[in-house]
JSON list of C-alpha atoms and ligand atoms in Angstrom, two decimals:
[
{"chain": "A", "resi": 75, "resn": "UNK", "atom": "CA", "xyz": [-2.55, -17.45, 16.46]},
{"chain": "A", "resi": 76, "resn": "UNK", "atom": "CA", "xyz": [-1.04, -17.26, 13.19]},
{"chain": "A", "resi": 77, "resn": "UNK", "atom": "CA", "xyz": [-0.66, -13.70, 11.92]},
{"chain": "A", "resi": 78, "resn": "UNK", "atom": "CA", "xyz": [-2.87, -14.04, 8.21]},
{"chain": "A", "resi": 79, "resn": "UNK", "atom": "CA", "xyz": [-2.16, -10.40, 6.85]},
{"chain": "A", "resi": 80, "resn": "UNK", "atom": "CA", "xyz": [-0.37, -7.21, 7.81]},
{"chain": "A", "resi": 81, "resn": "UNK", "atom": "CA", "xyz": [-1.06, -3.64, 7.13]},
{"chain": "A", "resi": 82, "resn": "UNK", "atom": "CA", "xyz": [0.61, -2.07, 4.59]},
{"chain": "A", "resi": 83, "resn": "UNK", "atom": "CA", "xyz": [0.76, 1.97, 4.70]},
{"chain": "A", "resi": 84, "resn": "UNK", "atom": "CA", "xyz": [1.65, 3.81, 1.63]},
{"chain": "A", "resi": 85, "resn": "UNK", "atom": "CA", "xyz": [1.84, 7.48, 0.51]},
{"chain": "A", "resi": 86, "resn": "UNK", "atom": "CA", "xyz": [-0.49, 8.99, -2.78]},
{"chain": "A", "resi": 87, "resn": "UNK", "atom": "CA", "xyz": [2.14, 10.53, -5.10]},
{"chain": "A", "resi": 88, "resn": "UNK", "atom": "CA", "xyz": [-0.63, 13.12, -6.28]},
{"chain": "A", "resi": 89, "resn": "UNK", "atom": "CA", "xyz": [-2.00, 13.98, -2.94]},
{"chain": "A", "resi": 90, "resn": "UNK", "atom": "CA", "xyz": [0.72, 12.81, -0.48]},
{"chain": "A", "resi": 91, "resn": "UNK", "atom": "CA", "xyz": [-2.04, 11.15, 1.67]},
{"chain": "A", "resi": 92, "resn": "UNK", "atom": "CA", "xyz": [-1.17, 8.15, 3.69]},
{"chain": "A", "resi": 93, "resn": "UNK", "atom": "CA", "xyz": [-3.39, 5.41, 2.95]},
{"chain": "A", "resi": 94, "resn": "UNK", "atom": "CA", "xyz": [-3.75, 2.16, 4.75]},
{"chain": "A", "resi": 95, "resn": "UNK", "atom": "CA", "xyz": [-4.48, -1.73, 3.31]},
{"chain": "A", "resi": 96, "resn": "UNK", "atom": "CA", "xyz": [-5.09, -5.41, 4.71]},
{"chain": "A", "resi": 97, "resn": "UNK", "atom": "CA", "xyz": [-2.61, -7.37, 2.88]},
{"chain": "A", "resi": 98, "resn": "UNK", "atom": "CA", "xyz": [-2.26, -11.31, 2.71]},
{"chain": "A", "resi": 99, "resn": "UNK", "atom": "CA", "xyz": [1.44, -11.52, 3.85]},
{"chain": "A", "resi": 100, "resn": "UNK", "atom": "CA", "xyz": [1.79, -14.04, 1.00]},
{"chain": "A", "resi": 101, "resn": "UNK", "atom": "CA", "xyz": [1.32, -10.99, -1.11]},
{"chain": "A", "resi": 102, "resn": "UNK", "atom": "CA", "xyz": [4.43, -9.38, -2.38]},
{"chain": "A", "resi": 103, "resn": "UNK", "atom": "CA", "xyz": [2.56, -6.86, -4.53]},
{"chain": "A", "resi": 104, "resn": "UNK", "atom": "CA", "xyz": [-0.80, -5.19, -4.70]},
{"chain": "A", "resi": 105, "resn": "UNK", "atom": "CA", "xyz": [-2.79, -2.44, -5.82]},
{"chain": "A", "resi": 106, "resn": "UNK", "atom": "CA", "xyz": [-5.09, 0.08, -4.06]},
{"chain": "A", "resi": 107, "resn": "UNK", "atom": "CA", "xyz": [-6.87, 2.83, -4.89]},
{"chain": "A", "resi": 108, "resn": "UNK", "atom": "CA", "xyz": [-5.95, 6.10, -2.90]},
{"chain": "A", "resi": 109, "resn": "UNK", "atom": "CA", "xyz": [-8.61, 6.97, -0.54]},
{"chain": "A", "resi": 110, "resn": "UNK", "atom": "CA", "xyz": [-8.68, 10.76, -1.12]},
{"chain": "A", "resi": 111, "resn": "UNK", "atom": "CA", "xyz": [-8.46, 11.09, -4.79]},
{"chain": "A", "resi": 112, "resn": "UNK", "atom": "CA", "xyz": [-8.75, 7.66, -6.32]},
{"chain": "A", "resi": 113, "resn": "UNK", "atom": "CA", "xyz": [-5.41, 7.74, -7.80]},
{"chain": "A", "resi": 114, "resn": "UNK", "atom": "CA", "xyz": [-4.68, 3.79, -8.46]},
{"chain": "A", "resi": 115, "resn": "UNK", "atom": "CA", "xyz": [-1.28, 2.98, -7.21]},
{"chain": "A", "resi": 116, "resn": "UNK", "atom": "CA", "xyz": [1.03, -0.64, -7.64]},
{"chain": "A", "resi": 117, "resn": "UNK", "atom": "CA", "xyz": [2.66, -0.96, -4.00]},
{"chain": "A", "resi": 118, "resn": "UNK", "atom": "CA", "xyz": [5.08, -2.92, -3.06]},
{"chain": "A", "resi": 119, "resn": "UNK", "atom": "CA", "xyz": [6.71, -3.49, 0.62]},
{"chain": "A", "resi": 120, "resn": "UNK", "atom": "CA", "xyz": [9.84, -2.35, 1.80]},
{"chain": "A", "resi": 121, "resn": "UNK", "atom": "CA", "xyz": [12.65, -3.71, 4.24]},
{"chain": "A", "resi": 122, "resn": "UNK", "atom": "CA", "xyz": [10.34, -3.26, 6.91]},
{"chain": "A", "resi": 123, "resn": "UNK", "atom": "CA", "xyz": [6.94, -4.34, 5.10]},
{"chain": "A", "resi": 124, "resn": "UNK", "atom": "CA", "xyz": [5.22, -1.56, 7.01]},
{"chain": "A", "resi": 125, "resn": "UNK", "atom": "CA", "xyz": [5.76, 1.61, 5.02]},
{"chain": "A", "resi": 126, "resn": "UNK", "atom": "CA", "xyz": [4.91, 0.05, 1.29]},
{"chain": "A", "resi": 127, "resn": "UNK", "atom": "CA", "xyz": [6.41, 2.30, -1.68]},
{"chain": "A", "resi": 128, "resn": "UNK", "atom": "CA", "xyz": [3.74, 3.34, -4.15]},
{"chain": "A", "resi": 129, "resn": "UNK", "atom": "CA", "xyz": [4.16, 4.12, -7.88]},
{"chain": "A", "resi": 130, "resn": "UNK", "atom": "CA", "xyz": [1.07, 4.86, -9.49]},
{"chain": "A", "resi": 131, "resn": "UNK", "atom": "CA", "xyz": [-0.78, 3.05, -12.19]},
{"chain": "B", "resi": 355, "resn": "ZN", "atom": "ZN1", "xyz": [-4.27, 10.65, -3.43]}
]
């Protein structure tokens, strides 16, 4: 079964918490909202595309 979407994990750079998305893996960019203090970040995978860097909005 074809894998669709991977999780990307990335860390808020106002609270430091690590949040986790569903991402298309057609998707080399997205956007998420921090779950603990809404901070909207643009992340973006690394080499690995598990640990996604995160600049915020
Ligand atoms: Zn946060």
């Amino acid at each position: 079964m074809p894998v669709a979407a991977l999780t990307a994990e990335w860390n808020c750079t106002r609270c430091g918490t690590t949040n986790r998305k569903l991402v298309p893996l057609a998707d080399a960019r997205t956007t998420d909202r921090c779950m603990h203090c809404g901070a909207r970040h643009t992340i973006e995978p690394d080499a690995r595309r598990v640990r996604w860097v995160a600049r915020q909005d």
